[in-house]
Amino acid sequence: MANIKLGVNIDHVATLRQARRDVDPDPVSAARVARSAGADLIVCHLRQDRRHIQDKDLHNLRKVLKTGLHVEMADRPEMVKIALDVRPDWVCLVPETPTEVTTEGGLDLKSGKSLEKTVKKLRDAGIGVSLFVDPEAVAVRMAHNFGADAVELCTAEYAKSVGRHRQHTELERLQLAGYLAHELKLELHAGHALDYSNVVPVAQIPDVRCLNIGFAIISRSIFMGLKPAVIEMKRLIQQA
Ligand code: PXP
């Protein structure tokens, strides 16, 4: 049985709430249900445009989650200040552009001086830091050089690859980047666009410790409820 943590991303519970700018559905209630169904971490992305998760959600989540709060954010002074205030267990630094529908790929680490400083600030505050990177050796090495605790490998290219050959190639990229991360003693996370049909080969990558999954779980929960949707995803990754 694979010992892989499941991080359930609840952004799209907040997306639905923001459609009416009301109080339901409440991401904190979703976090409680997801945890009771076996989610090891609750993941959310505080975007600069606040299109889903709001500042007060983060504070409320921190109040009810003693452990396992994982926040994605851009490397911006405003966000770093919020992280230092809320003190999640993990921050994953991600690239962000205003027009994107969702995160489009890994960080550009070449313009990384600010990133290195941010990693240090967050780690000095006792927050675990992961960097969202494309599955490339150079990115994994740079994440290590910047002092990150973990890398989250972007699985988007794997998830959208069509045909067995292409999918195999993308999986191999993830495996190779994963080996390097392990060799450099970086904790290995992965995520983006994973779903019930494509998650198992990623869960079989040696040394992967955590998979962060949102859209597929929240989508399925509309038809079958959040608890069964989380239980099913957890079963798939644990039996991989
Ligand atoms: N990991 C990162 C870094 C992300 O930005 C996202 C999307 O917010 C996810 C994982 C989850 O992606 P999805 O919602 O497609 O499962």
PDB file of C-alpha atoms and ligand atoms in Angstrom:
ATOM      1  CA  MET A   1       0.000   0.000   0.000  1.00  0.00           C
ATOM      2  CA  ALA A   2       1.547   3.297  -1.100  1.00  0.00           C
ATOM      3  CA  ASN A   3       2.095   5.835   1.657  1.00  0.00           C
ATOM      4  CA  ILE A   4       1.139   8.907  -0.346  1.00  0.00           C
ATOM      5  CA  LYS A   5      -0.638  11.906   1.079  1.00  0.00           C
ATOM      6  CA  LEU A   6      -3.654  13.341  -0.661  1.00  0.00           C
ATOM      7  CA  GLY A   7      -3.970  17.122  -0.702  1.00  0.00           C
ATOM      8  CA  VAL A   8      -7.527  18.110  -1.603  1.00  0.00           C
ATOM      9  CA  ASN A   9      -7.718  21.494  -3.277  1.00  0.00           C
ATOM     10  CA  ILE A  10     -10.970  23.269  -2.310  1.00  0.00           C
ATOM     11  CA  ASP A  11     -10.622  26.368  -4.537  1.00  0.00           C
ATOM     12  CA  HIS A  12     -13.643  25.471  -6.599  1.00  0.00           C
ATOM     13  CA  VAL A  13     -15.925  25.249  -3.600  1.00  0.00           C
ATOM     14  CA  ALA A  14     -15.098  28.939  -3.223  1.00  0.00           C
ATOM     15  CA  THR A  15     -15.564  29.485  -6.990  1.00  0.00           C
ATOM     16  CA  LEU A  16     -19.163  28.364  -6.577  1.00  0.00           C
ATOM     17  CA  ARG A  17     -19.701  30.539  -3.526  1.00  0.00           C
ATOM     18  CA  GLN A  18     -18.235  33.568  -5.332  1.00  0.00           C
ATOM     19  CA  ALA A  19     -20.750  33.088  -8.146  1.00  0.00           C
ATOM     20  CA  ARG A  20     -23.286  34.578  -5.718  1.00  0.00           C
ATOM     21  CA  ARG A  21     -20.804  36.297  -3.367  1.00  0.00           C
ATOM     22  CA  ASP A  22     -22.704  34.717  -0.509  1.00  0.00           C
ATOM     23  CA  VAL A  23     -21.655  32.371   2.294  1.00  0.00           C
ATOM     24  CA  ASP A  24     -22.440  28.950   0.776  1.00  0.00           C
ATOM     25  CA  PRO A  25     -20.856  26.641  -0.077  1.00  0.00           C
ATOM     26  CA  ASP A  26     -18.337  27.254   2.679  1.00  0.00           C
ATOM     27  CA  PRO A  27     -14.751  26.113   1.978  1.00  0.00           C
ATOM     28  CA  VAL A  28     -14.180  25.521   5.685  1.00  0.00           C
ATOM     29  CA  SER A  29     -17.075  23.039   5.799  1.00  0.00           C
ATOM     30  CA  ALA A  30     -15.641  21.406   2.662  1.00  0.00           C
ATOM     31  CA  ALA A  31     -12.260  21.146   4.398  1.00  0.00           C
ATOM     32  CA  ARG A  32     -13.838  19.404   7.375  1.00  0.00           C
ATOM     33  CA  VAL A  33     -15.650  16.894   5.152  1.00  0.00           C
ATOM     34  CA  ALA A  34     -12.537  16.261   3.048  1.00  0.00           C
ATOM     35  CA  ARG A  35     -10.448  15.667   6.157  1.00  0.00           C
ATOM     36  CA  SER A  36     -13.019  13.295   7.617  1.00  0.00           C
ATOM     37  CA  ALA A  37     -12.905  11.364   4.323  1.00  0.00           C
ATOM     38  CA  GLY A  38      -9.125  10.939   4.513  1.00  0.00           C
ATOM     39  CA  ALA A  39      -7.604  14.072   2.948  1.00  0.00           C
ATOM     40  CA  ASP A  40      -4.186  14.532   4.533  1.00  0.00           C
ATOM     41  CA  LEU A  41      -3.861  18.143   3.463  1.00  0.00           C
ATOM     42  CA  ILE A  42      -6.254  20.896   2.519  1.00  0.00           C
ATOM     43  CA  VAL A  43      -4.936  22.920  -0.390  1.00  0.00           C
ATOM     44  CA  CYS A  44      -6.073  26.319  -1.574  1.00  0.00           C
ATOM     45  CA  HIS A  45      -4.725  29.036  -3.851  1.00  0.00           C
ATOM     46  CA  LEU A  46      -5.029  32.638  -2.738  1.00  0.00           C
ATOM     47  CA  ARG A  47      -4.943  34.387  -6.103  1.00  0.00           C
ATOM     48  CA  GLN A  48      -4.132  38.047  -6.487  1.00  0.00           C
ATOM     49  CA  ASP A  49      -7.521  38.625  -8.143  1.00  0.00           C
ATOM     50  CA  ARG A  50      -9.302  36.739  -5.293  1.00  0.00           C
ATOM     51  CA  ARG A  51     -11.459  34.933  -7.836  1.00  0.00           C
ATOM     52  CA  HIS A  52     -12.167  32.086  -5.393  1.00  0.00           C
ATOM     53  CA  ILE A  53     -10.424  31.824  -2.016  1.00  0.00           C
ATOM     54  CA  GLN A  54     -10.601  35.036   0.047  1.00  0.00           C
ATOM     55  CA  ASP A  55      -8.255  36.213   2.794  1.00  0.00           C
ATOM     56  CA  LYS A  56     -10.818  35.426   5.470  1.00  0.00           C
ATOM     57  CA  ASP A  57     -11.058  31.819   4.203  1.00  0.00           C
ATOM     58  CA  LEU A  58      -7.378  31.354   4.919  1.00  0.00           C
ATOM     59  CA  HIS A  59      -7.740  32.657   8.451  1.00  0.00           C
ATOM     60  CA  ASN A  60     -10.812  30.488   9.038  1.00  0.00           C
ATOM     61  CA  LEU A  61      -9.092  27.418   7.607  1.00  0.00           C
ATOM     62  CA  ARG A  62      -6.103  27.983   9.856  1.00  0.00           C
ATOM     63  CA  LYS A  63      -8.418  28.166  12.874  1.00  0.00           C
ATOM     64  CA  VAL A  64      -9.957  24.742  12.214  1.00  0.00           C
ATOM     65  CA  LEU A  65      -6.948  22.916  10.736  1.00  0.00           C
ATOM     66  CA  LYS A  66      -4.254  22.406  13.327  1.00  0.00           C
ATOM     67  CA  THR A  67      -2.129  20.646  10.707  1.00  0.00           C
ATOM     68  CA  GLY A  68      -2.109  20.084   6.988  1.00  0.00           C
ATOM     69  CA  LEU A  69      -2.927  23.522   5.573  1.00  0.00           C
ATOM     70  CA  HIS A  70      -1.174  23.935   2.216  1.00  0.00           C
ATOM     71  CA  VAL A  71      -1.466  27.303   0.467  1.00  0.00           C
ATOM     72  CA  GLU A  72      -0.508  28.050  -3.125  1.00  0.00           C
ATOM     73  CA  MET A  73       0.455  31.621  -3.933  1.00  0.00           C
ATOM     74  CA  ALA A  74       2.475  33.834  -6.234  1.00  0.00           C
ATOM     75  CA  ASP A  75       5.809  35.197  -5.063  1.00  0.00           C
ATOM     76  CA  ARG A  76       4.540  38.722  -4.336  1.00  0.00           C
ATOM     77  CA  PRO A  77       5.211  40.844  -1.224  1.00  0.00           C
ATOM     78  CA  GLU A  78       1.474  41.046  -0.429  1.00  0.00           C
ATOM     79  CA  MET A  79       1.167  37.257  -0.490  1.00  0.00           C
ATOM     80  CA  VAL A  80       4.306  36.650   1.531  1.00  0.00           C
ATOM     81  CA  LYS A  81       2.971  39.024   4.203  1.00  0.00           C
ATOM     82  CA  ILE A  82      -0.304  37.085   4.360  1.00  0.00           C
ATOM     83  CA  ALA A  83       1.547  33.769   4.589  1.00  0.00           C
ATOM     84  CA  LEU A  84       3.683  35.050   7.458  1.00  0.00           C
ATOM     85  CA  ASP A  85       0.495  36.128   9.212  1.00  0.00           C
ATOM     86  CA  VAL A  86      -1.579  32.966   8.618  1.00  0.00           C
ATOM     87  CA  ARG A  87       1.337  30.521   8.927  1.00  0.00           C
ATOM     88  CA  PRO A  88       0.127  27.588   6.858  1.00  0.00           C
ATOM     89  CA  ASP A  89       2.057  24.350   7.225  1.00  0.00           C
ATOM     90  CA  TRP A  90       3.131  24.564   3.597  1.00  0.00           C
ATOM     91  CA  VAL A  91       3.366  27.277   0.980  1.00  0.00           C
ATOM     92  CA  CYS A  92       3.713  26.257  -2.641  1.00  0.00           C
ATOM     93  CA  LEU A  93       4.983  29.132  -4.774  1.00  0.00           C
ATOM     94  CA  VAL A  94       3.388  29.147  -8.210  1.00  0.00           C
ATOM     95  CA  PRO A  95       3.498  31.398 -11.282  1.00  0.00           C
ATOM     96  CA  GLU A  96       0.375  33.478 -11.779  1.00  0.00           C
ATOM     97  CA  THR A  97      -0.937  35.640 -14.597  1.00  0.00           C
ATOM     98  CA  PRO A  98      -4.233  37.561 -14.484  1.00  0.00           C
ATOM     99  CA  THR A  99      -5.675  36.094 -17.686  1.00  0.00           C
ATOM    100  CA  GLU A 100      -4.979  32.415 -17.024  1.00  0.00           C
ATOM    101  CA  VAL A 101      -7.891  30.075 -16.310  1.00  0.00           C
ATOM    102  CA  THR A 102      -5.670  28.036 -14.004  1.00  0.00           C
ATOM    103  CA  THR A 103      -1.940  27.771 -13.282  1.00  0.00           C
ATOM    104  CA  GLU A 104      -0.339  27.154 -16.638  1.00  0.00           C
ATOM    105  CA  GLY A 105       2.928  25.439 -15.759  1.00  0.00           C
ATOM    106  CA  GLY A 106       5.924  25.554 -13.473  1.00  0.00           C
ATOM    107  CA  LEU A 107       7.807  28.584 -12.199  1.00  0.00           C
ATOM    108  CA  ASP A 108      10.363  30.377 -14.319  1.00  0.00           C
ATOM    109  CA  LEU A 109      13.268  29.884 -11.944  1.00  0.00           C
ATOM    110  CA  LYS A 110      15.785  31.795 -14.035  1.00  0.00           C
ATOM    111  CA  SER A 111      14.472  35.104 -12.728  1.00  0.00           C
ATOM    112  CA  GLY A 112      14.865  33.705  -9.263  1.00  0.00           C
ATOM    113  CA  LYS A 113      16.589  36.124  -6.872  1.00  0.00           C
ATOM    114  CA  SER A 114      13.318  37.185  -5.273  1.00  0.00           C
ATOM    115  CA  LEU A 115      12.211  33.570  -5.111  1.00  0.00           C
ATOM    116  CA  GLU A 116      15.298  32.596  -3.163  1.00  0.00           C
ATOM    117  CA  LYS A 117      14.668  35.381  -0.630  1.00  0.00           C
ATOM    118  CA  THR A 118      11.014  34.386  -0.289  1.00  0.00           C
ATOM    119  CA  VAL A 119      11.893  30.738   0.296  1.00  0.00           C
ATOM    120  CA  LYS A 120      14.219  31.813   3.102  1.00  0.00           C
ATOM    121  CA  LYS A 121      11.673  34.181   4.696  1.00  0.00           C
ATOM    122  CA  LEU A 122       8.975  31.519   4.750  1.00  0.00           C
ATOM    123  CA  ARG A 123      11.282  28.760   5.960  1.00  0.00           C
ATOM    124  CA  ASP A 124      12.660  31.021   8.718  1.00  0.00           C
ATOM    125  CA  ALA A 125       9.037  31.374   9.896  1.00  0.00           C
ATOM    126  CA  GLY A 126       8.743  27.588  10.146  1.00  0.00           C
ATOM    127  CA  ILE A 127       6.673  27.155   6.978  1.00  0.00           C
ATOM    128  CA  GLY A 128       7.544  24.281   4.622  1.00  0.00           C
ATOM    129  CA  VAL A 129       8.162  25.616   1.117  1.00  0.00           C
ATOM    130  CA  SER A 130       7.563  23.824  -2.122  1.00  0.00           C
ATOM    131  CA  LEU A 131       8.169  25.193  -5.611  1.00  0.00           C
ATOM    132  CA  PHE A 132       5.844  24.278  -8.464  1.00  0.00           C
ATOM    133  CA  VAL A 133       8.119  23.261 -11.313  1.00  0.00           C
ATOM    134  CA  ASP A 134       7.953  21.643 -14.710  1.00  0.00           C
ATOM    135  CA  PRO A 135       9.435  18.124 -14.697  1.00  0.00           C
ATOM    136  CA  GLU A 136      12.879  19.200 -15.872  1.00  0.00           C
ATOM    137  CA  ALA A 137      16.257  18.542 -14.299  1.00  0.00           C
ATOM    138  CA  VAL A 138      17.328  22.177 -14.440  1.00  0.00           C
ATOM    139  CA  ALA A 139      14.190  23.325 -12.579  1.00  0.00           C
ATOM    140  CA  VAL A 140      14.565  20.673  -9.879  1.00  0.00           C
ATOM    141  CA  ARG A 141      18.232  21.590  -9.384  1.00  0.00           C
ATOM    142  CA  MET A 142      17.379  25.285  -9.106  1.00  0.00           C
ATOM    143  CA  ALA A 143      14.619  24.576  -6.575  1.00  0.00           C
ATOM    144  CA  HIS A 144      17.240  22.744  -4.531  1.00  0.00           C
ATOM    145  CA  ASN A 145      19.689  25.635  -4.879  1.00  0.00           C
ATOM    146  CA  PHE A 146      16.999  28.064  -3.704  1.00  0.00           C
ATOM    147  CA  GLY A 147      16.645  26.088  -0.484  1.00  0.00           C
ATOM    148  CA  ALA A 148      13.123  24.691  -1.006  1.00  0.00           C
ATOM    149  CA  ASP A 149      11.932  21.763   1.119  1.00  0.00           C
ATOM    150  CA  ALA A 150       9.955  20.203  -1.727  1.00  0.00           C
ATOM    151  CA  VAL A 151       9.163  20.402  -5.399  1.00  0.00           C
ATOM    152  CA  GLU A 152       5.691  19.914  -6.779  1.00  0.00           C
ATOM    153  CA  LEU A 153       6.053  18.523 -10.289  1.00  0.00           C
ATOM    154  CA  CYS A 154       3.524  19.938 -12.722  1.00  0.00           C
ATOM    155  CA  THR A 155       1.538  17.035 -14.162  1.00  0.00           C
ATOM    156  CA  ALA A 156      -0.433  19.139 -16.664  1.00  0.00           C
ATOM    157  CA  GLU A 157       1.488  17.995 -19.767  1.00  0.00           C
ATOM    158  CA  TYR A 158       1.129  14.355 -18.686  1.00  0.00           C
ATOM    159  CA  ALA A 159      -2.586  14.799 -18.004  1.00  0.00           C
ATOM    160  CA  LYS A 160      -3.349  16.359 -21.351  1.00  0.00           C
ATOM    161  CA  SER A 161      -1.145  14.077 -23.422  1.00  0.00           C
ATOM    162  CA  VAL A 162      -3.062  12.058 -25.981  1.00  0.00           C
ATOM    163  CA  GLY A 163      -2.054   8.537 -26.980  1.00  0.00           C
ATOM    164  CA  ARG A 164      -0.057   5.921 -25.096  1.00  0.00           C
ATOM    165  CA  HIS A 165       3.313   6.902 -26.532  1.00  0.00           C
ATOM    166  CA  ARG A 166       2.963  10.582 -25.655  1.00  0.00           C
ATOM    167  CA  GLN A 167       1.616   9.760 -22.198  1.00  0.00           C
ATOM    168  CA  HIS A 168       4.508   7.375 -21.578  1.00  0.00           C
ATOM    169  CA  THR A 169       7.002  10.065 -22.586  1.00  0.00           C
ATOM    170  CA  GLU A 170       5.439  12.578 -20.197  1.00  0.00           C
ATOM    171  CA  LEU A 171       5.346  10.024 -17.400  1.00  0.00           C
ATOM    172  CA  GLU A 172       9.030   9.316 -17.966  1.00  0.00           C
ATOM    173  CA  ARG A 173       9.801  13.040 -17.623  1.00  0.00           C
ATOM    174  CA  LEU A 174       8.011  13.030 -14.273  1.00  0.00           C
ATOM    175  CA  GLN A 175       9.864   9.897 -13.157  1.00  0.00           C
ATOM    176  CA  LEU A 176      13.265  11.306 -14.085  1.00  0.00           C
ATOM    177  CA  ALA A 177      12.585  14.631 -12.375  1.00  0.00           C
ATOM    178  CA  GLY A 178      11.334  12.645  -9.379  1.00  0.00           C
ATOM    179  CA  TYR A 179      14.544  10.596  -9.159  1.00  0.00           C
ATOM    180  CA  LEU A 180      16.595  13.770  -9.192  1.00  0.00           C
ATOM    181  CA  ALA A 181      14.433  15.419  -6.534  1.00  0.00           C
ATOM    182  CA  HIS A 182      14.856  12.368  -4.317  1.00  0.00           C
ATOM    183  CA  GLU A 183      18.607  12.361  -4.880  1.00  0.00           C
ATOM    184  CA  LEU A 184      18.738  16.029  -3.854  1.00  0.00           C
ATOM    185  CA  LYS A 185      16.641  15.209  -0.752  1.00  0.00           C
ATOM    186  CA  LEU A 186      13.718  17.326  -1.895  1.00  0.00           C
ATOM    187  CA  GLU A 187      10.322  16.064  -0.811  1.00  0.00           C
ATOM    188  CA  LEU A 188       8.434  15.041  -3.926  1.00  0.00           C
ATOM    189  CA  HIS A 189       4.922  16.329  -4.603  1.00  0.00           C
ATOM    190  CA  ALA A 190       2.970  16.362  -7.863  1.00  0.00           C
ATOM    191  CA  GLY A 191      -0.240  17.825  -9.122  1.00  0.00           C
ATOM    192  CA  HIS A 192      -2.352  19.644 -11.686  1.00  0.00           C
ATOM    193  CA  ALA A 193      -5.120  18.170 -13.820  1.00  0.00           C
ATOM    194  CA  LEU A 194      -4.890  14.770 -12.156  1.00  0.00           C
ATOM    195  CA  ASP A 195      -8.159  12.862 -12.180  1.00  0.00           C
ATOM    196  CA  TYR A 196      -9.622   9.440 -11.444  1.00  0.00           C
ATOM    197  CA  SER A 197      -8.470   8.027 -14.776  1.00  0.00           C
ATOM    198  CA  ASN A 198      -4.880   9.302 -14.885  1.00  0.00           C
ATOM    199  CA  VAL A 199      -3.725   9.407 -11.256  1.00  0.00           C
ATOM    200  CA  VAL A 200      -2.492   5.826 -10.735  1.00  0.00           C
ATOM    201  CA  PRO A 201       0.703   5.959 -12.881  1.00  0.00           C
ATOM    202  CA  VAL A 202       1.686   9.211 -11.119  1.00  0.00           C
ATOM    203  CA  ALA A 203       1.063   7.627  -7.715  1.00  0.00           C
ATOM    204  CA  GLN A 204       3.406   4.808  -8.804  1.00  0.00           C
ATOM    205  CA  ILE A 205       6.339   7.177  -9.326  1.00  0.00           C
ATOM    206  CA  PRO A 206       8.956   6.147  -6.763  1.00  0.00           C
ATOM    207  CA  ASP A 207       9.253   8.436  -3.739  1.00  0.00           C
ATOM    208  CA  VAL A 208       6.244  10.616  -4.507  1.00  0.00           C
ATOM    209  CA  ARG A 209       4.981  11.742  -1.107  1.00  0.00           C
ATOM    210  CA  CYS A 210       1.963  13.907  -1.880  1.00  0.00           C
ATOM    211  CA  LEU A 211      -0.517  14.462  -4.713  1.00  0.00           C
ATOM    212  CA  ASN A 212      -2.528  17.696  -4.782  1.00  0.00           C
ATOM    213  CA  ILE A 213      -5.827  17.342  -6.593  1.00  0.00           C
ATOM    214  CA  GLY A 214      -8.779  19.705  -6.841  1.00  0.00           C
ATOM    215  CA  PHE A 215     -10.916  20.094  -9.925  1.00  0.00           C
ATOM    216  CA  ALA A 216     -11.614  16.391 -10.506  1.00  0.00           C
ATOM    217  CA  ILE A 217     -12.614  15.782  -6.890  1.00  0.00           C
ATOM    218  CA  ILE A 218     -14.862  18.836  -6.614  1.00  0.00           C
ATOM    219  CA  SER A 219     -16.464  18.066 -10.002  1.00  0.00           C
ATOM    220  CA  ARG A 220     -17.241  14.500  -8.964  1.00  0.00           C
ATOM    221  CA  SER A 221     -18.576  15.688  -5.619  1.00  0.00           C
ATOM    222  CA  ILE A 222     -21.427  17.509  -7.405  1.00  0.00           C
ATOM    223  CA  PHE A 223     -22.846  14.144  -8.436  1.00  0.00           C
ATOM    224  CA  MET A 224     -21.854  11.860  -5.594  1.00  0.00           C
ATOM    225  CA  GLY A 225     -20.931  14.072  -2.650  1.00  0.00           C
ATOM    226  CA  LEU A 226     -17.551  15.265  -1.428  1.00  0.00           C
ATOM    227  CA  LYS A 227     -16.920  12.472   1.039  1.00  0.00           C
ATOM    228  CA  PRO A 228     -17.212   9.574  -1.460  1.00  0.00           C
ATOM    229  CA  ALA A 229     -15.254  11.592  -4.044  1.00  0.00           C
ATOM    230  CA  VAL A 230     -12.336  12.004  -1.625  1.00  0.00           C
ATOM    231  CA  ILE A 231     -12.526   8.393  -0.397  1.00  0.00           C
ATOM    232  CA  GLU A 232     -12.346   7.103  -3.973  1.00  0.00           C
ATOM    233  CA  MET A 233      -9.326   9.256  -4.868  1.00  0.00           C
ATOM    234  CA  LYS A 234      -7.533   8.257  -1.679  1.00  0.00           C
ATOM    235  CA  ARG A 235      -8.226   4.578  -2.422  1.00  0.00           C
ATOM    236  CA  LEU A 236      -6.773   4.917  -5.932  1.00  0.00           C
ATOM    237  CA  ILE A 237      -3.536   6.525  -4.784  1.00  0.00           C
ATOM    238  CA  GLN A 238      -3.048   4.208  -1.834  1.00  0.00           C
ATOM    239  CA  GLN A 239      -3.564   1.063  -3.874  1.00  0.00           C
ATOM    240  CA  ALA A 240      -1.350   2.248  -6.721  1.00  0.00           C
TER     241      ALA A 240
HETATM  242  N1  PXP B   1      -1.052  22.042  -7.797  1.00  0.00           N
HETATM  243  C1  PXP B   1      -0.908  23.343  -8.127  1.00  0.00           C
HETATM  244  C2  PXP B   1       0.398  23.997  -7.906  1.00  0.00           C
HETATM  245  C3  PXP B   1      -2.000  24.088  -8.634  1.00  0.00           C
HETATM  246  O1  PXP B   1      -1.835  25.381  -8.959  1.00  0.00           O
HETATM  247  C4  PXP B   1      -3.241  23.449  -8.786  1.00  0.00           C
HETATM  248  C5  PXP B   1      -4.424  24.231  -9.273  1.00  0.00           C
HETATM  249  O2  PXP B   1      -4.756  25.189  -8.325  1.00  0.00           O
HETATM  250  C6  PXP B   1      -3.336  22.094  -8.423  1.00  0.00           C
HETATM  251  C7  PXP B   1      -2.224  21.407  -7.959  1.00  0.00           C
HETATM  252  C8  PXP B   1      -4.622  21.338  -8.557  1.00  0.00           C
HETATM  253  O3  PXP B   1      -4.964  21.238  -9.894  1.00  0.00           O
HETATM  254  P1  PXP B   1      -6.386  20.613 -10.290  1.00  0.00           P
HETATM  255  O4  PXP B   1      -7.426  21.517  -9.717  1.00  0.00           O
HETATM  256  O5  PXP B   1      -6.348  20.590 -11.775  1.00  0.00           O
HETATM  257  O6  PXP B   1      -6.443  19.246  -9.662  1.00  0.00           O
END
